[in-house]
PDB file of C-alpha atoms in Angstrom:
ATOM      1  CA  UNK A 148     109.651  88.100 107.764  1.00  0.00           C
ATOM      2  CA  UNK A 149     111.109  90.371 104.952  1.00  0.00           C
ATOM      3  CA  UNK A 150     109.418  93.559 103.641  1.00  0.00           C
ATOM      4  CA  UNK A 151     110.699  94.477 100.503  1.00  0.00           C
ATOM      5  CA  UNK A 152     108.822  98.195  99.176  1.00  0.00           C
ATOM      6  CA  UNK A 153     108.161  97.636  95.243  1.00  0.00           C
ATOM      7  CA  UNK A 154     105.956  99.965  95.036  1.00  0.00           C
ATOM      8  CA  UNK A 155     105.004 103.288  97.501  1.00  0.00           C
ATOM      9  CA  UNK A 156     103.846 105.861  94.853  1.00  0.00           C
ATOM     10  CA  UNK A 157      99.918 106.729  94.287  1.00  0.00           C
ATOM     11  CA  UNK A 158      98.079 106.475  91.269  1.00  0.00           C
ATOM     12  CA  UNK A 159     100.416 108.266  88.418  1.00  0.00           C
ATOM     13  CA  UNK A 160     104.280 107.492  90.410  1.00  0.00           C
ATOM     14  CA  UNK A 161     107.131 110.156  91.380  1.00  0.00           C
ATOM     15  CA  UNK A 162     108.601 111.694  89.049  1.00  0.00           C
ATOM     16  CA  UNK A 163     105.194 111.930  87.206  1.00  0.00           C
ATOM     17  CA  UNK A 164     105.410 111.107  83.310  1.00  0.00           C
ATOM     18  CA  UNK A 165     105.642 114.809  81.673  1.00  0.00           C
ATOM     19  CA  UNK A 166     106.197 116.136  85.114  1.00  0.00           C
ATOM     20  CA  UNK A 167     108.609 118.942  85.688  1.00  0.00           C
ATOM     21  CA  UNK A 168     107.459 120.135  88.882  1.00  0.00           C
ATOM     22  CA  UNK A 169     110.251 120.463  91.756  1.00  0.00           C
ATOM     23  CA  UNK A 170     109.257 117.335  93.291  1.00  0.00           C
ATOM     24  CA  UNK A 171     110.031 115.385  90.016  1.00  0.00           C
ATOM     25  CA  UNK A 172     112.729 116.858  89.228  1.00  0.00           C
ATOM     26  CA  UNK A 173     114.495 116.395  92.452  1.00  0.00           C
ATOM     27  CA  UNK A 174     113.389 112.795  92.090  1.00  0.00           C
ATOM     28  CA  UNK A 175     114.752 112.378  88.769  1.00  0.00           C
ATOM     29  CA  UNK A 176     118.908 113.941  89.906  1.00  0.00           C
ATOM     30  CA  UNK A 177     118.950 113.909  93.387  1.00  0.00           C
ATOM     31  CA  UNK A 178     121.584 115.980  95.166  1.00  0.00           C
ATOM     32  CA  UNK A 179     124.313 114.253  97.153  1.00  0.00           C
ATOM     33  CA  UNK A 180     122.334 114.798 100.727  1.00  0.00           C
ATOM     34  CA  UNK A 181     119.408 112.973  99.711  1.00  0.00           C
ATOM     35  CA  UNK A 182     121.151 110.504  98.076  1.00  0.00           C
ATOM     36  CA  UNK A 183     123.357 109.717 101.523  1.00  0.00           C
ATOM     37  CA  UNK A 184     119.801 110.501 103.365  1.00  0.00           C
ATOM     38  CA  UNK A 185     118.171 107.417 101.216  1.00  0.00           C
ATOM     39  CA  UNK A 186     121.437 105.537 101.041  1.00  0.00           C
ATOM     40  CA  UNK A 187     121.009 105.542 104.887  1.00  0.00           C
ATOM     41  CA  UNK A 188     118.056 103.670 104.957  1.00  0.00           C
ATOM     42  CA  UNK A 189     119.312 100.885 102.533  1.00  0.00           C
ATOM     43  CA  UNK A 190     118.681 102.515  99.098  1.00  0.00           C
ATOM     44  CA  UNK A 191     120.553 103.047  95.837  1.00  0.00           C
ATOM     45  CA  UNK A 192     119.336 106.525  94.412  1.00  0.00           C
ATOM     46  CA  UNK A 193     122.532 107.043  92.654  1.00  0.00           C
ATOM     47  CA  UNK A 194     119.878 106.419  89.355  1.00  0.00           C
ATOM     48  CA  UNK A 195     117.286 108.550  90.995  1.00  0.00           C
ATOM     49  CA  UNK A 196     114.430 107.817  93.732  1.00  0.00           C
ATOM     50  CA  UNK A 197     111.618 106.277  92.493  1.00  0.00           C
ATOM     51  CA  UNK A 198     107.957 105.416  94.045  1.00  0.00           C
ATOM     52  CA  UNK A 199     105.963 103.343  91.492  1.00  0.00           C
ATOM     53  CA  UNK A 200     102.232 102.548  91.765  1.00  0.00           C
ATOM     54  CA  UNK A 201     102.100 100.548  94.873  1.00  0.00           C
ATOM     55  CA  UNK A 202     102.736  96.725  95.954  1.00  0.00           C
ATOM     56  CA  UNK A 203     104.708  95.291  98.794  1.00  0.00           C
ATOM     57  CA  UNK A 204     106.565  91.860  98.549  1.00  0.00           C
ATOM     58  CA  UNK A 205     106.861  89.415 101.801  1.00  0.00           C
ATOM     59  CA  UNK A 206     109.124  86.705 102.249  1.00  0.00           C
ATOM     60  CA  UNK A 207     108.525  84.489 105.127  1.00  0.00           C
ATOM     61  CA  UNK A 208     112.016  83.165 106.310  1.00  0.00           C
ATOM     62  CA  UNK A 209     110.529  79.910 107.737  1.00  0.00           C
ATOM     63  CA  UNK A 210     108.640  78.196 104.702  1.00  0.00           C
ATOM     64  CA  UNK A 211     110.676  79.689 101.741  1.00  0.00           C
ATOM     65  CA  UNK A 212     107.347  81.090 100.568  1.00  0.00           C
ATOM     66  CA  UNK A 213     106.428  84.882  99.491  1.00  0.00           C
ATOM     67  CA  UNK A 214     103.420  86.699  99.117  1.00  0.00           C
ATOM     68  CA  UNK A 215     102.377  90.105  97.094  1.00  0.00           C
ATOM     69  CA  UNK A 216     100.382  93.086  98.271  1.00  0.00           C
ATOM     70  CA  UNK A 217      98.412  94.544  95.456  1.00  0.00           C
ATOM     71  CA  UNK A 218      99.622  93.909  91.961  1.00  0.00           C
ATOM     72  CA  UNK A 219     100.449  96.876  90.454  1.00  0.00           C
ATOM     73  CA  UNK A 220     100.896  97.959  87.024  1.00  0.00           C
ATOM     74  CA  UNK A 221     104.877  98.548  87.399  1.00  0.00           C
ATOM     75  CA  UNK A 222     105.032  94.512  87.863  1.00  0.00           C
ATOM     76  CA  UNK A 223     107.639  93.914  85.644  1.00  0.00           C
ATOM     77  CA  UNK A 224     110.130  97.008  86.269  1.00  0.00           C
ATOM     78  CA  UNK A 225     109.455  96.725  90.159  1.00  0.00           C
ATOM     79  CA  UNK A 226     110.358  92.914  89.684  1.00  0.00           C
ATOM     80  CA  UNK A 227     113.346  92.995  87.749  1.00  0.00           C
ATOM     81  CA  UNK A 228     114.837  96.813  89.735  1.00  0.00           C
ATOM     82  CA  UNK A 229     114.137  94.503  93.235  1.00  0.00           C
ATOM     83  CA  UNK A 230     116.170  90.696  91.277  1.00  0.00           C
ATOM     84  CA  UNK A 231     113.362  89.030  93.657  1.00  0.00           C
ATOM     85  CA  UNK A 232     111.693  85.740  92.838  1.00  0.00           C
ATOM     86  CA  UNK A 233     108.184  85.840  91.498  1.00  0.00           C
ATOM     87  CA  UNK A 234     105.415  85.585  94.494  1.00  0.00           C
ATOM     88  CA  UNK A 235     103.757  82.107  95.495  1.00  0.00           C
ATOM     89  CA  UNK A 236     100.469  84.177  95.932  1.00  0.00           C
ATOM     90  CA  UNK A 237      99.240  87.463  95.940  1.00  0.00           C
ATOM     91  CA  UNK A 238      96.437  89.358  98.285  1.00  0.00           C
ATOM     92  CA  UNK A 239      94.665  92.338  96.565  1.00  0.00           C
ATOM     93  CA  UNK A 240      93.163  95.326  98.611  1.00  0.00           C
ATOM     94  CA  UNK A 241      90.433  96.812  96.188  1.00  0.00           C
ATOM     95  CA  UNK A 242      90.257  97.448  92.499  1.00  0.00           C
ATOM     96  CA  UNK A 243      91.291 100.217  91.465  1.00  0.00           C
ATOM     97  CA  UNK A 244      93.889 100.233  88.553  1.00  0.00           C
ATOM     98  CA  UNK A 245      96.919 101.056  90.520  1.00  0.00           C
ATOM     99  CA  UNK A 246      96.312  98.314  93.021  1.00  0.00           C
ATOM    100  CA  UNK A 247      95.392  95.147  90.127  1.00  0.00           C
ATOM    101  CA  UNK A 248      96.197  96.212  87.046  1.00  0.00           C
ATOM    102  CA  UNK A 249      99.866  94.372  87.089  1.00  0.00           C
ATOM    103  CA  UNK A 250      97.556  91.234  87.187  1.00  0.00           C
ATOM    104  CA  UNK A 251      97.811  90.597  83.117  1.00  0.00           C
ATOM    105  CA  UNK A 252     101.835  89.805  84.099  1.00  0.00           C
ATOM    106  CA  UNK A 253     100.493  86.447  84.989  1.00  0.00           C
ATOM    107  CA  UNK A 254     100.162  84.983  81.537  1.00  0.00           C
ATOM    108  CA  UNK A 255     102.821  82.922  80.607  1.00  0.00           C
ATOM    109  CA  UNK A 256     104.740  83.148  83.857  1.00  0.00           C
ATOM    110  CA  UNK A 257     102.919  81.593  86.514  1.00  0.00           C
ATOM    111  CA  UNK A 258     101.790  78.210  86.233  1.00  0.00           C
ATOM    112  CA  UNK A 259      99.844  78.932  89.198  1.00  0.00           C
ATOM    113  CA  UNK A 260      98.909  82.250  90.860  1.00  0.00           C
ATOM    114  CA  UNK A 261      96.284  81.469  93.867  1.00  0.00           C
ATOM    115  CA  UNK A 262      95.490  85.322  94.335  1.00  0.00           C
ATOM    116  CA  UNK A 263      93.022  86.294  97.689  1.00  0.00           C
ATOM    117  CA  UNK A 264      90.644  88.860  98.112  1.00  0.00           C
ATOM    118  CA  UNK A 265      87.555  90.188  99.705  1.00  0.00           C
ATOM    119  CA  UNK A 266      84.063  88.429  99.391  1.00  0.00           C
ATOM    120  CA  UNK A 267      81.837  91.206 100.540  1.00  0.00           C
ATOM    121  CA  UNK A 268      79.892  92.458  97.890  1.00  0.00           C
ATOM    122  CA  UNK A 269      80.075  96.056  97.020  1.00  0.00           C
ATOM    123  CA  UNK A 270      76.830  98.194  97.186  1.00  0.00           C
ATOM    124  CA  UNK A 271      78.501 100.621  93.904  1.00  0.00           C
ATOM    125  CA  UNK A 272      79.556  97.790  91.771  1.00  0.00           C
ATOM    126  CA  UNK A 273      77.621  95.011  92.518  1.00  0.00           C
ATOM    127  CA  UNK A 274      80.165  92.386  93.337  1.00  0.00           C
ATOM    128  CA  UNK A 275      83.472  91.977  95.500  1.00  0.00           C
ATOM    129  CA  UNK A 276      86.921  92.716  95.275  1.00  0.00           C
ATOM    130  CA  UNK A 277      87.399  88.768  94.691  1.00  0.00           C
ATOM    131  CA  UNK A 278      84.655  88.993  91.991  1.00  0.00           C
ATOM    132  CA  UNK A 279      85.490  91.846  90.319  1.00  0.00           C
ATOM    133  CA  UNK A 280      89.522  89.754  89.634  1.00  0.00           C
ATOM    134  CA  UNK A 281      86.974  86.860  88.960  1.00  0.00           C
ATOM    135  CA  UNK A 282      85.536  88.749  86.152  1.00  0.00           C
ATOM    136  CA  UNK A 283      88.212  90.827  84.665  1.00  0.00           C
ATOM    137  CA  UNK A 284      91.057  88.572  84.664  1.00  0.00           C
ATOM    138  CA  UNK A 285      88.516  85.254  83.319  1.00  0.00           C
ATOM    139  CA  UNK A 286      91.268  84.781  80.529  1.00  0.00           C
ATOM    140  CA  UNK A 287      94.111  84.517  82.708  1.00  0.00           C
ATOM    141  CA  UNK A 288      93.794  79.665  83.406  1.00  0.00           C
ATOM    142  CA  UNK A 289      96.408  80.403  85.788  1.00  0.00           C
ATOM    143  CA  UNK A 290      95.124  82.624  87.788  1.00  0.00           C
ATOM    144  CA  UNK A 291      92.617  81.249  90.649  1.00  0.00           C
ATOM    145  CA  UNK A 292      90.936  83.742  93.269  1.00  0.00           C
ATOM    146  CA  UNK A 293      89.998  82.765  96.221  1.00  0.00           C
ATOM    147  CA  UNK A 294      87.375  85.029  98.323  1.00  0.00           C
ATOM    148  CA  UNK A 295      87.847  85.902 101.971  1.00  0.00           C
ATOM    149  CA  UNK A 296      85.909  87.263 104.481  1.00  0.00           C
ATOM    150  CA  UNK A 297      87.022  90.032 106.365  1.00  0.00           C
ATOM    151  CA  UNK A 298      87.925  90.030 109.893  1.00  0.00           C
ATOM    152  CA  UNK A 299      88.289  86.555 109.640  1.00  0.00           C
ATOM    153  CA  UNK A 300      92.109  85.197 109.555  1.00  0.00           C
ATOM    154  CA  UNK A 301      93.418  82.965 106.932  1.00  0.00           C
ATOM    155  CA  UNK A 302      96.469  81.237 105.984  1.00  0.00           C
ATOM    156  CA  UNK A 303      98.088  82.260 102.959  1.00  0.00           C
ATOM    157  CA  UNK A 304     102.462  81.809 102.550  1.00  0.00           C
ATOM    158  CA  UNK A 305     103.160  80.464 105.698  1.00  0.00           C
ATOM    159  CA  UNK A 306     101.399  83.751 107.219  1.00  0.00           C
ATOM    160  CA  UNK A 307      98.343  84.609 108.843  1.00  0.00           C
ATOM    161  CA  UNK A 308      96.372  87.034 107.174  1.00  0.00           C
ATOM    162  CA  UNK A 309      93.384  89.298 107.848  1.00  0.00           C
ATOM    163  CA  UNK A 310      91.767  91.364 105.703  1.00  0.00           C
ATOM    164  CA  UNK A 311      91.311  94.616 107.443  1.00  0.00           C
ATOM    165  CA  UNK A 312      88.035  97.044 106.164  1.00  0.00           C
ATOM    166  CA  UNK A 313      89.293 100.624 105.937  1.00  0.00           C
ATOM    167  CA  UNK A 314      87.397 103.940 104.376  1.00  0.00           C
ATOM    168  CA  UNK A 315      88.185 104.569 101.133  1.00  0.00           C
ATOM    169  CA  UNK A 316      84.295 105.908  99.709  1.00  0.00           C
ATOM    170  CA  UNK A 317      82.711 105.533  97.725  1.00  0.00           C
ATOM    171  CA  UNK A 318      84.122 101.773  96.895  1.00  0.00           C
ATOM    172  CA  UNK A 319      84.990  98.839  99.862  1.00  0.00           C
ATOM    173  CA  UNK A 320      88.576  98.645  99.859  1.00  0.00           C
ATOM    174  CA  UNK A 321      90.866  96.603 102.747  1.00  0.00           C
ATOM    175  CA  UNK A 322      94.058  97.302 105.036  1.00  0.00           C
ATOM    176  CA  UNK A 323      95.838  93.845 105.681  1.00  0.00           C
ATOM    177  CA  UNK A 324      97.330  92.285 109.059  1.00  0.00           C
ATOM    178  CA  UNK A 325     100.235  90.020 108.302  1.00  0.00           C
ATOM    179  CA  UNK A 326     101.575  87.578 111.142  1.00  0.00           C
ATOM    180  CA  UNK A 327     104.130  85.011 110.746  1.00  0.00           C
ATOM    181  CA  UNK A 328     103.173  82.702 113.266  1.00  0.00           C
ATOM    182  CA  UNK A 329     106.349  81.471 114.416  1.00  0.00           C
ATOM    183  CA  UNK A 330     108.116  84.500 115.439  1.00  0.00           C
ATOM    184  CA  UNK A 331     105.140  86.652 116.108  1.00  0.00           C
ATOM    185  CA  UNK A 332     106.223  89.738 113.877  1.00  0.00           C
ATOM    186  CA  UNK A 333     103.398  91.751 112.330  1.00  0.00           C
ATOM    187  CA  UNK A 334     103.098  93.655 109.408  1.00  0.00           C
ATOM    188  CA  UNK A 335     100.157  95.946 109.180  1.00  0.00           C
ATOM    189  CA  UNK A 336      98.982  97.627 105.924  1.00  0.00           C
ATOM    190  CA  UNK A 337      96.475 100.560 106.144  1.00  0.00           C
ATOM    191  CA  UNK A 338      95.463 100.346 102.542  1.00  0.00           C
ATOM    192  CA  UNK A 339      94.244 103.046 100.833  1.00  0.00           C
ATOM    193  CA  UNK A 340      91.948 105.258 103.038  1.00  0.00           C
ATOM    194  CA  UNK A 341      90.999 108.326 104.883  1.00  0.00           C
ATOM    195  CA  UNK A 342      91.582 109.188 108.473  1.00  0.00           C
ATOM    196  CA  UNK A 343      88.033 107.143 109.450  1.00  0.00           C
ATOM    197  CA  UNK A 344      88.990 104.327 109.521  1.00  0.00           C
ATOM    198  CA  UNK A 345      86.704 101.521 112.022  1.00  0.00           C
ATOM    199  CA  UNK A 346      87.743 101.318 115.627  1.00  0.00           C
ATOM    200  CA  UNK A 347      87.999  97.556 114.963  1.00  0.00           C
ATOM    201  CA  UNK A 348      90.349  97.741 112.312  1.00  0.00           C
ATOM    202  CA  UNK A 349      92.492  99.912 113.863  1.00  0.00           C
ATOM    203  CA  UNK A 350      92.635  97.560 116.941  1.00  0.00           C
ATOM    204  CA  UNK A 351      94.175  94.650 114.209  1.00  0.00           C
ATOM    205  CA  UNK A 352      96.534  97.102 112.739  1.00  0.00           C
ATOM    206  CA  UNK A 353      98.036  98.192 116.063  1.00  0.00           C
ATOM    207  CA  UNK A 354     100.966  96.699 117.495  1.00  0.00           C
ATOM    208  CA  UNK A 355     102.960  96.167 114.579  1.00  0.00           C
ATOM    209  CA  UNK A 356     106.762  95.289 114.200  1.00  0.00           C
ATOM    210  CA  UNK A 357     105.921  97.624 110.764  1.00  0.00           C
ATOM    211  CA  UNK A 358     102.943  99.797 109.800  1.00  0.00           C
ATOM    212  CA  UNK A 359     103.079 101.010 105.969  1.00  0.00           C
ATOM    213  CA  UNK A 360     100.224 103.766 106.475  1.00  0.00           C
ATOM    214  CA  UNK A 361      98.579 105.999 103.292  1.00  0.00           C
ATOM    215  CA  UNK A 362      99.170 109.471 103.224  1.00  0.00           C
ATOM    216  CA  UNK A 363      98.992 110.937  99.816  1.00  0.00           C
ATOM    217  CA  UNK A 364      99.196 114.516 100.191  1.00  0.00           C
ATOM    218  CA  UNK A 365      99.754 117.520 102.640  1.00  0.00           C
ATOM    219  CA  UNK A 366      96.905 119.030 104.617  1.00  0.00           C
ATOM    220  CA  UNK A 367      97.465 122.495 102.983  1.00  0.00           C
ATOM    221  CA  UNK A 368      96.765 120.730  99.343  1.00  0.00           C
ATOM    222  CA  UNK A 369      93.034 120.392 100.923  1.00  0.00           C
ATOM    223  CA  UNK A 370      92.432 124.251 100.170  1.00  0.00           C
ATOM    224  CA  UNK A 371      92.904 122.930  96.450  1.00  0.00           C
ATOM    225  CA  UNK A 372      90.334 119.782  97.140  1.00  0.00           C
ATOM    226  CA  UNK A 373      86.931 120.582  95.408  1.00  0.00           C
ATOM    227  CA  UNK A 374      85.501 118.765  99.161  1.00  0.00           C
ATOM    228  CA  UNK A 375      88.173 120.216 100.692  1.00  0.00           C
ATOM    229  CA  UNK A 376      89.624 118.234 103.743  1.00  0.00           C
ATOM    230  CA  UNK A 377      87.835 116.332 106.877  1.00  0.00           C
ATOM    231  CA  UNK A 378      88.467 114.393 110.192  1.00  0.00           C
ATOM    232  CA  UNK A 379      90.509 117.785 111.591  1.00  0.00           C
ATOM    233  CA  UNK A 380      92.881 117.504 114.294  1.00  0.00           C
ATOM    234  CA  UNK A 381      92.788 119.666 117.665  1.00  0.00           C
ATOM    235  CA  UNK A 382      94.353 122.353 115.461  1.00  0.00           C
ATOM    236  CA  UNK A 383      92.204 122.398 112.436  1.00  0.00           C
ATOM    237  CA  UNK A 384      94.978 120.218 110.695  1.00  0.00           C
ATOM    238  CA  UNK A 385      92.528 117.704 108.082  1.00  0.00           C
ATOM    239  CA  UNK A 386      93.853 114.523 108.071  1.00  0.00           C
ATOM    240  CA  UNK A 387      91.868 113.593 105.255  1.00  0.00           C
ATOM    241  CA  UNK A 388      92.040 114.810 101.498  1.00  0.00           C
ATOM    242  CA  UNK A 389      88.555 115.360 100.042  1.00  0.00           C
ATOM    243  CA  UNK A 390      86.777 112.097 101.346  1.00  0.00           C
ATOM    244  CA  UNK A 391      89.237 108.715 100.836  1.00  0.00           C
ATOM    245  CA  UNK A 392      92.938 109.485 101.333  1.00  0.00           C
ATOM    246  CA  UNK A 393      94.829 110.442 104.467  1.00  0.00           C
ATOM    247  CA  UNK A 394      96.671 113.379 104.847  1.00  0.00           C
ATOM    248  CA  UNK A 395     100.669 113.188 105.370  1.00  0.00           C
ATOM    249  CA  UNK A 396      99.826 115.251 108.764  1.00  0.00           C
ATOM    250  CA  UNK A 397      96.404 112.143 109.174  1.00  0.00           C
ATOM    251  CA  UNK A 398      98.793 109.329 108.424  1.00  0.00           C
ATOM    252  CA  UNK A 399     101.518 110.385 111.118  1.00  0.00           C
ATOM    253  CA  UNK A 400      98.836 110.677 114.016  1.00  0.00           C
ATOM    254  CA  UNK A 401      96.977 107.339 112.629  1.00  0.00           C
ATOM    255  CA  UNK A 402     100.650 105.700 113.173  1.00  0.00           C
ATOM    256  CA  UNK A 403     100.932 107.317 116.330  1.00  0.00           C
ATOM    257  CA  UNK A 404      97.378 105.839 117.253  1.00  0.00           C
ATOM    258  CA  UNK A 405      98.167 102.477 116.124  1.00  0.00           C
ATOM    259  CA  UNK A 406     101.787 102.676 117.775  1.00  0.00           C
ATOM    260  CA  UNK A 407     104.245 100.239 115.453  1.00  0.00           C
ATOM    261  CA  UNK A 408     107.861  99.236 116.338  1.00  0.00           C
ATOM    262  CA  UNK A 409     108.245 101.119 113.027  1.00  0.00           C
ATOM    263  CA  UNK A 410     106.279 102.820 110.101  1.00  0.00           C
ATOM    264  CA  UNK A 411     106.665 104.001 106.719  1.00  0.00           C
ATOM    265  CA  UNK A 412     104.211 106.708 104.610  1.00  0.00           C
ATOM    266  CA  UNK A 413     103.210 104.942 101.298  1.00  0.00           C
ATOM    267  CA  UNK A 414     100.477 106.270  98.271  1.00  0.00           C
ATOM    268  CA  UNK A 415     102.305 109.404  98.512  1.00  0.00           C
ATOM    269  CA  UNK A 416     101.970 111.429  95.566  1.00  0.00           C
ATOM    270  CA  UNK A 417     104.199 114.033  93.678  1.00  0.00           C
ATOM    271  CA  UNK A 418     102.446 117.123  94.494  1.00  0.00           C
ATOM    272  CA  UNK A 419     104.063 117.138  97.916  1.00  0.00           C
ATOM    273  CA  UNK A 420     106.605 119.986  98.019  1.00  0.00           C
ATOM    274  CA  UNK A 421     110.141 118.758  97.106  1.00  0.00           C
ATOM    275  CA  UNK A 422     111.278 120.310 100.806  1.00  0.00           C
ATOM    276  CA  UNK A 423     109.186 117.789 102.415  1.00  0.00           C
ATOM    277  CA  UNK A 424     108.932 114.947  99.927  1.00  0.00           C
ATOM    278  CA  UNK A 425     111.340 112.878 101.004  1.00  0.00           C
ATOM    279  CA  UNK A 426     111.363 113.350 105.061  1.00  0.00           C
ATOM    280  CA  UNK A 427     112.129 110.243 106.775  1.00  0.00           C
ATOM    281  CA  UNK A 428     109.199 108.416 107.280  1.00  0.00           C
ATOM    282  CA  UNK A 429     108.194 108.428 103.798  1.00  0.00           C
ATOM    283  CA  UNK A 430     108.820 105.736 102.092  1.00  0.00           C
ATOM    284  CA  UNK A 431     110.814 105.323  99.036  1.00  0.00           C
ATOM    285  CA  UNK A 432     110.627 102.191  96.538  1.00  0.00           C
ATOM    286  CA  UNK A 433     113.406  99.878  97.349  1.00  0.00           C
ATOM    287  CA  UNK A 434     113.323 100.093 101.518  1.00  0.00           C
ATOM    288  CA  UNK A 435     113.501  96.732 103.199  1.00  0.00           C
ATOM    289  CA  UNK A 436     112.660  95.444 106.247  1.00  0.00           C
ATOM    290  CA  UNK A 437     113.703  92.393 108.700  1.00  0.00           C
ATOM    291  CA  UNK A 438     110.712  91.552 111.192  1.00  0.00           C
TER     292      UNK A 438
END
């Protein structure tokens, strides 16, 4: 299996359109030791570092096939910046913008894009994550959706896939288990969520060869929260922004609960001081991975 990182950026990117805060700027002319830091783990930030909305792209060595996570709205730069092929299918977590919206790239080149979702119907919109592509993207003939249940594994690329249900209020939204069954290896995808995330789902996210785990902000941002933060640690550290997204402090103890080979923070978001933007285990767009 091959992990390649299109996307690992929250809802507006780093560096932020109109942005001049340090984090940006740093992320628009590194300096030369986060450049070699970066360079380190495979990636060119000699044009700057980058984390567009996010989507993750998996090749499975053994069929030739690839599959998309989430189909952001940077499609076509993240596609063309990465020279890979386009996917054979695509899985999509939940609906908000920054997780679908790249699904208009379809038209005019796919001739077929089987894309798979989640069939439980959601009590604040009134239709699932499968429906709710069904419905939006109706225009798109080459586009076919294909509802899932979660918990239950299907076959999708030459992997097997499970939809994992993760806490992300007030709509459903899904982490993802991704096995290729000839070699075992295991991606696991936390999706977007807070620290609260079922005791069953964490049980099919553990393990991993790779964990890409949420965290979008720093605990200390919660003071700034309007809910504040939740799901404290021993030390009254939250690990969970408002209600739906982990904490940078919540993601590193939910990888340390679900123990990976490996693990990467994604969703991470530009008001993280530049000091601590770019540690090591957050990601940056362009990392791959051999499982």
């Amino acid at each position: 299996m091959e992990v390649t990182l299109l996307g690992t950026g929250d809802t507006t990117g780093t560096p932020t359109v109109g942005c001049d805060c340090d984090t940006c700027e740093r992320a628009r002319d590194p300096d030369d030791r986060l450049r070699d830091a970066l360079a380190a783990r495979g990636v060119d930030a000699s044009d700057g570092v980058e984390r567009s909305r996010f989507s993750v792209y998996v090749e499975n060595e053994a069929t030739g096939e690839t599959l998309l996570v989430d189909v952001g709205p940077d499609f076509r730069h993240q596609f063309l910046r990465e020279r890979v092929a386009l996917p054979d299918a695509a899985v999509v977590t939940h609906v908000h913008f920054d997780h679908l919206d790249g699904l208009g790239n379809a038209y005019r080149l796919f001739d077929d894009l089987p894309v798979y979702a989640a069939d439980e119907t959601d009590p604040v919109t009134g239709e699932s994550v499968a429906g709710g592509i069904r419905s939006r993207y109706d225009y798109l003939d080459t586009v076919s959706v294909h509802p899932q249940t979660p918990y239950e594994p299907f076959e999708v690329a030459g992997f097997e896939v499970t939809l994992v249900p993760v806490a992300h209020p007030p709509l459903l939204c899904y982490g993802l288990r991704i096995e290729e069954p000839g070699t075992g290896a295991v991606l696991a995808i936390s999706g977007d969520t807070c620290y609260d995330v079922p005791d069953r789902s964490r049980e099919l996210l553990s393990g991993a060869d790779l964990a890409l785990v949420e965290g979008l902000i720093h605990a200390e941002a919660c003071d700034h929260h309007p809910k504040g933060g939740a799901h404290h640690d021993e030390n009254g550290v939250p690990r969970t922004f408002g209600t739906k997204h982990m904490t940078l402090e919540g993601a590193r103890d939910f990888a340390a609960g679900i123990a990976p080979d490996d693990y990467r923070i994604v969703h991470t978001a530009h008001f993280v001081p530049a000091e601590r933007a770019f540690a090591d285990d957050i990601a940056v767009d362009g990392e791959r991975f051999s499982l």
